[in-house]
Amino acid sequence: MRDTYLVGAGQSDYGAFPEKSYRSLFRTAFEAATESVPNGIDGDDIDETFIGNLGVGGRQLGLSGPAVTEHVGLGGIPCTRVENACAASGFATRQAVQAVKSGMADVVLAGGFEIMSDMSSDATKYWLGVSGETEWERLSGTTFSGVYAQMASVHMERYGTTREHLSRVAVKNHSNGAKNPHAQLGFECSLEDAQSAPVVADPLNLYHCCPTSDGAACALIVSEDVVDDYTDDPIRIAGVGAGSDSVGLYQRDTYTGVPASQQAAESAYEMANVGPDNLDFAEVHDCFAIAELLAYEDLGFCERGEAGNLIESGATKLGGNLPVNTSGGLKSKGHPIGATGAGQVVEVFKQLSGEAGERQVENPTRGLTHNVGGSGGAAVVHVFEKEAEVSA
C-alpha cells in the first residue's frame, strides 16, 4: 500500500456563532486548509471527500456532507458523510487515508463540522445523548457527564486519583488554549478556580467538562505519488488504528479504561513501528478531565493507575516530556462534535510545520491524535511524523 501524507489543514474558530451557518464555518476551514498547503492546491485536484458530522438538531442529517462540499465548489466529487459520534471526523480522516492507500484517490479532503449553540440545553443534551446507549443510559436519565463521572469515581477509588488531578488537566489545557486564537474558552484558570467550580456530576465540576461548540476543520491527505507537488517538507501519516466496543458503559468489563482506545493505539503504533516513548506531543480526547487521564493510560503514556501522578509531575504540560493537548484540547479549544477529530489533525499540522506560535513544541518529529466516540464505543488514533527528519 502507498504511503499517505498530510499536506495542509485548517479550521474555523470554535465557539458560539449565531450569525454563521454550518456552510460558512466549513468554508472558513476549507479555505484555511487549502491556503496552508506550502506549494498550493486547487479544488480540481481533490478526488474525494469524507466529512464528519453528527447532525445535532437534525440539521441536514442525511446529506450534510454534500451540502458543505458543494458550497465550497467541490460539487460532483464523491462525498461520504461519516457519523461516529464525537469521533466522526477522526474516522473521516481514517477513511481518507484508506482511500489514498488503496490507490482509488491521490488527493482527499477529510473534514467535519457541527453547530451546537442554537438549541436549548435540554435539546442539546438529547442530541448528545443519542451517541450513548439510549435504552438503559439516556432514557433512564444518565447524561455523558454522568457516565464519565462514574469512570472518575471508580478510578479515584481504585487508584487514588484526586479531584486535584482532574483540575490540573483543566489548568493545563486552559493555559494552552489561551495561546490558541481559535479556542472557544481561550483564557487561563487557576487551580483554585478549577477546584471550586459548581458540581455538574460528582466528582466532575464545570471546569472538568468541555463546552458545546460550533466549528469546522479540514485536512488534506495525498499519496506518495503526488506529495512532492504540494510540499517540500512532507508529514507522513505513519500509523492508523481504530477500535470499537459496547456503546454502553455498563456493558463493559472495565470502568477505568477505554478498550477501544487501547485497540486503536496498539494498531497505530504497530503500523508506524513506534511506541509512546517515540512521541513528541499528542492531542487526546478530553471531553471530560477524567477522559484525558484515562487516555494517558490507554495510549501507554504511563502505567495503569499512574495518570494522576503523570499530570501532577508536569510531564504533559507545554515544555514537559510529552505535551498533551497543546491546542487547549476539547476542554479549552472546544468540542464541535463532527469537527473535533479533524481539528486535532490541524494542531498536528501546525506543530510539525513549526507554526503553532506561543504553544509551539520544540523541534517535534512525531505527534499523535486520539479521538473517541461517545463514552468509548469507538476510537481512532493516528501517528504523524516529519519524514525528512525521521529519514535523516
Tab-separated table of C-alpha atoms in Angstrom:
chain	number	residue	atom	x	y	z
A	1	MET	CA	0.000	0.000	0.000
A	2	ARG	CA	1.093	3.553	-0.717
A	3	ASP	CA	2.302	5.974	1.918
A	4	THR	CA	-0.011	8.865	2.768
A	5	TYR	CA	0.861	12.425	3.691
A	6	LEU	CA	-0.743	15.400	5.391
A	7	VAL	CA	-0.043	18.491	3.278
A	8	GLY	CA	-2.479	21.037	4.698
A	9	ALA	CA	-5.031	21.600	7.457
A	10	GLY	CA	-7.141	24.441	8.778
A	11	GLN	CA	-10.111	25.245	10.940
A	12	SER	CA	-12.610	27.905	11.838
A	13	ASP	CA	-12.743	29.457	15.271
A	14	TYR	CA	-14.603	27.302	17.786
A	15	GLY	CA	-17.358	28.898	19.858
A	16	ALA	CA	-20.939	30.101	19.585
A	17	PHE	CA	-21.660	31.910	16.308
A	18	PRO	CA	-25.364	32.642	15.847
A	19	GLU	CA	-24.588	34.789	12.816
A	20	LYS	CA	-22.868	31.939	10.938
A	21	SER	CA	-24.140	28.816	9.214
A	22	TYR	CA	-22.565	25.388	9.079
A	23	ARG	CA	-21.767	26.039	5.438
A	24	SER	CA	-19.939	29.289	6.190
A	25	LEU	CA	-17.965	27.692	9.030
A	26	PHE	CA	-16.938	24.854	6.722
A	27	ARG	CA	-15.877	27.331	4.045
A	28	THR	CA	-13.620	29.065	6.570
A	29	ALA	CA	-11.974	25.757	7.467
A	30	PHE	CA	-11.669	24.656	3.846
A	31	GLU	CA	-10.052	27.892	2.759
A	32	ALA	CA	-7.655	27.800	5.725
A	33	ALA	CA	-6.675	24.242	4.800
A	34	THR	CA	-6.062	24.955	1.119
A	35	GLU	CA	-4.126	28.132	1.931
A	36	SER	CA	-1.876	26.190	4.313
A	37	VAL	CA	-0.560	23.875	1.593
A	38	PRO	CA	3.040	25.061	1.043
A	39	ASN	CA	3.088	24.760	-2.758
A	40	GLY	CA	-0.610	25.480	-3.199
A	41	ILE	CA	-3.547	23.284	-4.155
A	42	ASP	CA	-6.584	23.676	-6.367
A	43	GLY	CA	-10.052	22.343	-5.724
A	44	ASP	CA	-9.867	20.489	-9.035
A	45	ASP	CA	-7.019	18.399	-7.565
A	46	ILE	CA	-9.281	16.838	-4.935
A	47	ASP	CA	-10.545	13.376	-5.883
A	48	GLU	CA	-12.819	12.569	-2.941
A	49	THR	CA	-14.106	13.918	0.377
A	50	PHE	CA	-15.054	12.411	3.735
A	51	ILE	CA	-16.981	14.666	6.108
A	52	GLY	CA	-17.658	14.014	9.802
A	53	ASN	CA	-20.938	15.272	11.234
A	54	LEU	CA	-23.341	14.118	13.927
A	55	GLY	CA	-26.179	16.340	12.744
A	56	VAL	CA	-27.062	17.937	16.083
A	57	GLY	CA	-30.629	19.156	15.941
A	58	GLY	CA	-31.309	17.069	12.826
A	59	ARG	CA	-29.589	19.626	10.604
A	60	GLN	CA	-29.235	18.171	7.077
A	61	LEU	CA	-28.874	14.817	8.817
A	62	GLY	CA	-28.877	12.724	5.674
A	63	LEU	CA	-26.781	14.743	3.208
A	64	SER	CA	-24.806	17.188	5.290
A	65	GLY	CA	-21.547	16.161	3.617
A	66	PRO	CA	-22.516	17.112	0.067
A	67	ALA	CA	-24.235	20.219	1.444
A	68	VAL	CA	-20.908	21.673	2.603
A	69	THR	CA	-18.623	20.339	-0.117
A	70	GLU	CA	-20.895	21.703	-2.849
A	71	HIS	CA	-20.858	25.056	-1.056
A	72	VAL	CA	-17.059	25.303	-1.375
A	73	GLY	CA	-17.018	24.336	-5.044
A	74	LEU	CA	-16.475	20.590	-4.745
A	75	GLY	CA	-19.809	19.564	-6.216
A	76	GLY	CA	-19.582	16.420	-8.318
A	77	ILE	CA	-16.703	14.974	-6.303
A	78	PRO	CA	-17.609	11.801	-4.363
A	79	CYS	CA	-18.529	12.748	-0.799
A	80	THR	CA	-19.223	10.435	2.129
A	81	ARG	CA	-20.661	11.647	5.406
A	82	VAL	CA	-19.115	9.830	8.373
A	83	GLU	CA	-21.061	9.600	11.642
A	84	ASN	CA	-19.303	8.013	14.601
A	85	ALA	CA	-20.450	10.376	17.342
A	86	CYS	CA	-17.604	12.508	18.690
A	87	ALA	CA	-15.092	10.521	16.610
A	88	ALA	CA	-16.800	11.341	13.305
A	89	SER	CA	-14.024	13.337	11.635
A	90	GLY	CA	-11.300	11.213	13.199
A	91	PHE	CA	-12.836	8.313	11.310
A	92	ALA	CA	-13.306	10.561	8.257
A	93	THR	CA	-9.535	11.077	8.359
A	94	ARG	CA	-9.026	7.321	8.577
A	95	GLN	CA	-11.321	6.824	5.571
A	96	ALA	CA	-9.322	9.399	3.634
A	97	VAL	CA	-6.097	7.559	4.440
A	98	GLN	CA	-7.646	4.277	3.310
A	99	ALA	CA	-8.826	5.811	0.023
A	100	VAL	CA	-5.327	7.056	-0.745
A	101	LYS	CA	-3.556	3.882	0.356
A	102	SER	CA	-5.861	1.766	-1.787
A	103	GLY	CA	-4.980	3.727	-4.902
A	104	MET	CA	-8.538	4.915	-5.517
A	105	ALA	CA	-7.561	8.559	-4.943
A	106	ASP	CA	-4.435	10.706	-4.840
A	107	VAL	CA	-5.821	13.769	-3.047
A	108	VAL	CA	-8.581	13.524	-0.432
A	109	LEU	CA	-10.218	16.078	1.818
A	110	ALA	CA	-11.125	14.900	5.339
A	111	GLY	CA	-13.143	17.314	7.438
A	112	GLY	CA	-16.025	17.858	9.777
A	113	PHE	CA	-18.382	20.438	11.208
A	114	GLU	CA	-21.087	20.949	13.811
A	115	ILE	CA	-23.491	23.637	15.003
A	116	MET	CA	-24.415	23.104	18.661
A	117	SER	CA	-25.188	26.520	20.114
A	118	ASP	CA	-28.571	27.266	18.542
A	119	MET	CA	-30.683	24.968	20.728
A	120	SER	CA	-31.783	24.863	24.333
A	121	SER	CA	-29.578	22.987	26.798
A	122	ASP	CA	-32.232	20.259	27.058
A	123	ALA	CA	-32.293	19.771	23.284
A	124	THR	CA	-28.512	19.703	23.153
A	125	LYS	CA	-28.425	17.039	25.877
A	126	TYR	CA	-30.852	14.966	23.836
A	127	TRP	CA	-28.705	15.083	20.710
A	128	LEU	CA	-25.548	14.372	22.666
A	129	GLY	CA	-27.340	11.507	24.360
A	130	VAL	CA	-28.050	9.677	21.108
A	131	SER	CA	-24.319	8.977	20.913
A	132	GLY	CA	-24.625	6.857	24.039
A	133	GLU	CA	-26.600	3.773	24.954
A	134	THR	CA	-30.138	5.051	24.644
A	135	GLU	CA	-32.349	2.458	26.302
A	136	TRP	CA	-30.514	1.856	29.558
A	137	GLU	CA	-28.455	5.041	29.911
A	138	ARG	CA	-30.007	8.073	28.214
A	139	LEU	CA	-33.677	7.133	28.688
A	140	SER	CA	-33.031	6.312	32.338
A	141	GLY	CA	-31.652	9.831	32.862
A	142	THR	CA	-27.908	9.308	32.570
A	143	THR	CA	-26.012	12.076	30.763
A	144	PHE	CA	-22.493	11.883	29.342
A	145	SER	CA	-21.199	13.861	32.302
A	146	GLY	CA	-22.861	11.245	34.495
A	147	VAL	CA	-21.225	8.370	32.610
A	148	TYR	CA	-17.768	9.943	32.815
A	149	ALA	CA	-18.404	10.759	36.485
A	150	GLN	CA	-18.833	7.026	37.058
A	151	MET	CA	-15.486	6.424	35.364
A	152	ALA	CA	-13.865	9.099	37.504
A	153	SER	CA	-15.343	7.744	40.735
A	154	VAL	CA	-14.068	4.229	40.115
A	155	HIS	CA	-10.623	5.456	39.022
A	156	MET	CA	-10.370	7.591	42.148
A	157	GLU	CA	-11.402	4.745	44.407
A	158	ARG	CA	-9.143	2.170	42.784
A	159	TYR	CA	-6.011	4.228	42.120
A	160	GLY	CA	-6.149	7.204	44.456
A	161	THR	CA	-6.765	9.732	41.705
A	162	THR	CA	-7.995	13.010	43.199
A	163	ARG	CA	-10.148	15.964	42.250
A	164	GLU	CA	-6.951	17.998	42.173
A	165	HIS	CA	-5.617	15.717	39.428
A	166	LEU	CA	-8.792	16.359	37.431
A	167	SER	CA	-8.428	20.085	37.995
A	168	ARG	CA	-4.792	20.056	36.881
A	169	VAL	CA	-5.975	18.799	33.479
A	170	ALA	CA	-8.222	21.836	33.198
A	171	VAL	CA	-5.500	24.267	34.291
A	172	LYS	CA	-3.022	22.848	31.768
A	173	ASN	CA	-5.437	22.857	28.859
A	174	HIS	CA	-6.730	26.346	29.575
A	175	SER	CA	-3.127	27.561	29.706
A	176	ASN	CA	-2.579	26.093	26.234
A	177	GLY	CA	-5.923	27.287	24.914
A	178	ALA	CA	-5.138	30.828	25.994
A	179	LYS	CA	-2.344	30.700	23.381
A	180	ASN	CA	-4.672	29.441	20.633
A	181	PRO	CA	-6.594	32.151	18.751
A	182	HIS	CA	-9.183	29.567	17.603
A	183	ALA	CA	-10.083	28.409	21.125
A	184	GLN	CA	-13.600	28.839	22.445
A	185	LEU	CA	-12.523	29.177	26.084
A	186	GLY	CA	-9.219	30.893	25.429
A	187	PHE	CA	-8.461	32.010	28.956
A	188	GLU	CA	-6.319	30.702	31.779
A	189	CYS	CA	-7.701	29.405	35.042
A	190	SER	CA	-6.085	28.835	38.405
A	191	LEU	CA	-6.058	25.556	40.270
A	192	GLU	CA	-8.347	27.166	42.835
A	193	ASP	CA	-10.803	28.159	40.073
A	194	ALA	CA	-10.779	24.651	38.667
A	195	GLN	CA	-11.364	23.043	42.059
A	196	SER	CA	-14.082	25.366	43.329
A	197	ALA	CA	-16.398	25.394	40.289
A	198	PRO	CA	-20.020	24.208	40.606
A	199	VAL	CA	-20.555	20.445	40.534
A	200	VAL	CA	-22.003	19.040	37.299
A	201	ALA	CA	-21.933	15.312	38.108
A	202	ASP	CA	-19.951	14.455	41.206
A	203	PRO	CA	-16.933	14.300	41.191
A	204	LEU	CA	-16.868	16.341	37.957
A	205	ASN	CA	-17.394	20.086	38.142
A	206	LEU	CA	-17.827	22.741	35.474
A	207	TYR	CA	-14.092	23.095	34.825
A	208	HIS	CA	-13.804	19.341	34.301
A	209	CYS	CA	-16.240	19.429	31.337
A	210	CYS	CA	-15.737	20.669	27.789
A	211	PRO	CA	-18.131	23.186	26.220
A	212	THR	CA	-20.568	22.621	23.357
A	213	SER	CA	-19.265	24.329	20.258
A	214	ASP	CA	-19.842	25.467	16.710
A	215	GLY	CA	-16.952	24.920	14.325
A	216	ALA	CA	-15.375	23.180	11.363
A	217	ALA	CA	-11.998	21.708	10.435
A	218	CYS	CA	-10.393	20.237	7.303
A	219	ALA	CA	-7.276	18.249	6.406
A	220	LEU	CA	-5.766	17.435	3.012
A	221	ILE	CA	-4.268	13.975	2.574
A	222	VAL	CA	-2.288	12.909	-0.508
A	223	SER	CA	-0.399	9.912	-1.867
A	224	GLU	CA	3.326	9.387	-2.146
A	225	ASP	CA	2.938	9.739	-5.909
A	226	VAL	CA	1.922	13.399	-5.750
A	227	VAL	CA	3.174	14.682	-2.378
A	228	ASP	CA	6.141	16.493	-3.954
A	229	ASP	CA	3.703	18.640	-5.914
A	230	TYR	CA	2.359	20.132	-2.694
A	231	THR	CA	5.199	20.343	-0.180
A	232	ASP	CA	8.946	20.057	0.260
A	233	ASP	CA	8.534	19.092	3.933
A	234	PRO	CA	6.248	16.064	3.977
A	235	ILE	CA	4.344	14.932	7.065
A	236	ARG	CA	3.743	11.210	6.756
A	237	ILE	CA	0.705	9.550	8.289
A	238	ALA	CA	2.797	6.725	9.679
A	239	GLY	CA	0.186	4.831	11.672
A	240	VAL	CA	-3.583	4.479	11.790
A	241	GLY	CA	-5.581	2.416	14.249
A	242	ALA	CA	-9.219	2.080	15.200
A	243	GLY	CA	-11.281	0.149	17.702
A	244	SER	CA	-14.859	-0.291	18.837
A	245	ASP	CA	-16.640	-1.583	21.908
A	246	SER	CA	-20.018	-1.755	23.596
A	247	VAL	CA	-21.759	1.599	23.397
A	248	GLY	CA	-22.993	1.478	26.976
A	249	LEU	CA	-20.512	1.856	29.801
A	250	TYR	CA	-22.491	-0.613	31.903
A	251	GLN	CA	-21.910	-3.278	29.227
A	252	ARG	CA	-18.117	-3.182	29.517
A	253	ASP	CA	-15.730	-5.129	31.687
A	254	THR	CA	-13.909	-2.034	32.935
A	255	TYR	CA	-14.766	1.489	34.079
A	256	THR	CA	-11.117	2.552	34.376
A	257	GLY	CA	-10.081	2.323	30.748
A	258	VAL	CA	-11.395	2.558	27.218
A	259	PRO	CA	-10.619	-0.718	25.413
A	260	ALA	CA	-11.390	0.803	22.001
A	261	SER	CA	-8.643	3.390	22.601
A	262	GLN	CA	-6.217	0.665	23.587
A	263	GLN	CA	-7.021	-1.304	20.426
A	264	ALA	CA	-6.643	1.776	18.238
A	265	ALA	CA	-3.329	2.771	19.807
A	266	GLU	CA	-1.835	-0.705	19.504
A	267	SER	CA	-2.704	-0.841	15.804
A	268	ALA	CA	-1.392	2.661	15.102
A	269	TYR	CA	1.879	2.065	16.953
A	270	GLU	CA	2.388	-1.248	15.140
A	271	MET	CA	1.803	0.300	11.719
A	272	ALA	CA	4.107	3.217	12.489
A	273	ASN	CA	6.703	0.930	14.087
A	274	VAL	CA	6.944	3.228	17.094
A	275	GLY	CA	5.804	3.293	20.701
A	276	PRO	CA	4.527	6.021	23.011
A	277	ASP	CA	8.112	6.826	24.024
A	278	ASN	CA	8.781	7.978	20.454
A	279	LEU	CA	6.121	10.705	20.523
A	280	ASP	CA	6.893	14.404	20.984
A	281	PHE	CA	3.306	15.560	21.651
A	282	ALA	CA	-0.272	14.313	21.498
A	283	GLU	CA	-3.809	15.594	21.038
A	284	VAL	CA	-6.166	13.391	23.060
A	285	HIS	CA	-9.920	13.313	23.543
A	286	ASP	CA	-10.523	15.231	26.791
A	287	CYS	CA	-14.286	15.742	26.671
A	288	PHE	CA	-14.042	15.481	30.459
A	289	ALA	CA	-10.912	15.766	32.575
A	290	ILE	CA	-11.060	12.088	33.507
A	291	ALA	CA	-11.060	11.230	29.777
A	292	GLU	CA	-7.594	12.766	29.408
A	293	LEU	CA	-6.301	10.838	32.402
A	294	LEU	CA	-7.728	7.597	31.006
A	295	ALA	CA	-6.104	8.397	27.655
A	296	TYR	CA	-2.674	8.652	29.317
A	297	GLU	CA	-3.045	5.051	30.424
A	298	ASP	CA	-4.865	3.678	27.370
A	299	LEU	CA	-2.264	5.147	24.991
A	300	GLY	CA	0.678	3.894	27.046
A	301	PHE	CA	1.948	7.251	28.290
A	302	CYS	CA	2.078	5.752	31.791
A	303	GLU	CA	1.161	2.558	33.613
A	304	ARG	CA	-2.413	1.809	34.635
A	305	GLY	CA	-3.348	3.887	37.658
A	306	GLU	CA	-0.452	6.342	37.238
A	307	ALA	CA	-2.260	9.067	35.284
A	308	GLY	CA	-2.745	11.241	38.355
A	309	ASN	CA	0.965	11.155	39.061
A	310	LEU	CA	1.742	11.943	35.418
A	311	ILE	CA	-0.388	15.098	35.318
A	312	GLU	CA	0.981	16.176	38.707
A	313	SER	CA	4.579	15.729	37.513
A	314	GLY	CA	4.129	18.357	34.791
A	315	ALA	CA	5.268	15.935	32.067
A	316	THR	CA	2.219	16.662	29.901
A	317	LYS	CA	2.482	20.453	30.146
A	318	LEU	CA	3.892	22.560	27.335
A	319	GLY	CA	7.640	22.205	27.840
A	320	GLY	CA	7.260	18.814	29.531
A	321	ASN	CA	8.482	15.454	28.252
A	322	LEU	CA	5.231	14.776	26.389
A	323	PRO	CA	2.991	17.825	25.945
A	324	VAL	CA	-0.656	16.798	25.657
A	325	ASN	CA	-3.393	18.951	24.130
A	326	THR	CA	-1.210	21.874	23.125
A	327	SER	CA	-4.252	23.231	21.262
A	328	GLY	CA	-6.165	23.508	24.528
A	329	GLY	CA	-7.932	20.236	23.857
A	330	LEU	CA	-11.675	19.837	23.866
A	331	LYS	CA	-11.713	21.437	27.301
A	332	SER	CA	-10.472	24.855	26.177
A	333	LYS	CA	-10.326	24.813	22.382
A	334	GLY	CA	-13.871	23.409	22.188
A	335	HIS	CA	-15.774	20.345	21.003
A	336	PRO	CA	-17.864	20.801	17.847
A	337	ILE	CA	-18.581	17.084	17.663
A	338	GLY	CA	-18.254	16.484	13.940
A	339	ALA	CA	-15.121	18.647	13.643
A	340	THR	CA	-13.187	17.507	16.701
A	341	GLY	CA	-11.045	14.754	15.185
A	342	ALA	CA	-10.095	16.833	12.140
A	343	GLY	CA	-9.378	19.744	14.481
A	344	GLN	CA	-6.814	17.588	16.275
A	345	VAL	CA	-5.144	16.972	12.915
A	346	VAL	CA	-4.987	20.741	12.394
A	347	GLU	CA	-2.935	21.083	15.572
A	348	VAL	CA	-0.583	18.301	14.494
A	349	PHE	CA	-0.055	20.003	11.143
A	350	LYS	CA	0.754	23.305	12.832
A	351	GLN	CA	3.112	21.726	15.363
A	352	LEU	CA	5.025	19.649	12.805
A	353	SER	CA	5.176	22.645	10.452
A	354	GLY	CA	6.567	24.849	13.234
A	355	GLU	CA	3.593	27.211	13.011
A	356	ALA	CA	1.925	26.793	16.416
A	357	GLY	CA	3.032	30.163	17.739
A	358	GLU	CA	3.286	30.555	21.509
A	359	ARG	CA	2.304	26.924	22.076
A	360	GLN	CA	4.949	25.511	19.730
A	361	VAL	CA	6.630	22.308	20.913
A	362	GLU	CA	10.399	22.451	20.484
A	363	ASN	CA	11.567	20.625	17.335
A	364	PRO	CA	8.843	17.958	17.195
A	365	THR	CA	9.211	14.947	14.935
A	366	ARG	CA	6.149	12.843	15.817
A	367	GLY	CA	2.649	13.595	17.054
A	368	LEU	CA	-0.460	11.561	17.813
A	369	THR	CA	-4.183	12.221	17.636
A	370	HIS	CA	-6.759	10.265	19.670
A	371	ASN	CA	-10.476	10.723	19.012
A	372	VAL	CA	-13.229	8.886	20.935
A	373	GLY	CA	-16.892	8.397	20.099
A	374	GLY	CA	-19.396	8.561	22.955
A	375	SER	CA	-18.004	7.139	26.173
A	376	GLY	CA	-15.772	4.727	24.272
A	377	GLY	CA	-17.936	2.907	21.737
A	378	ALA	CA	-15.419	3.868	19.045
A	379	ALA	CA	-11.909	5.299	18.949
A	380	VAL	CA	-9.351	6.180	16.307
A	381	VAL	CA	-5.636	7.002	16.637
A	382	HIS	CA	-3.250	8.479	14.072
A	383	VAL	CA	0.541	8.841	14.272
A	384	PHE	CA	2.146	11.571	12.161
A	385	GLU	CA	5.851	12.145	11.538
A	386	LYS	CA	8.077	14.621	9.725
A	387	GLU	CA	9.579	12.349	7.139
A	388	ALA	CA	12.624	14.463	6.330
A	389	GLU	CA	13.794	14.437	9.940
A	390	VAL	CA	12.933	10.778	10.527
A	391	SER	CA	14.894	9.768	7.426
A	392	ALA	CA	17.868	11.978	8.234
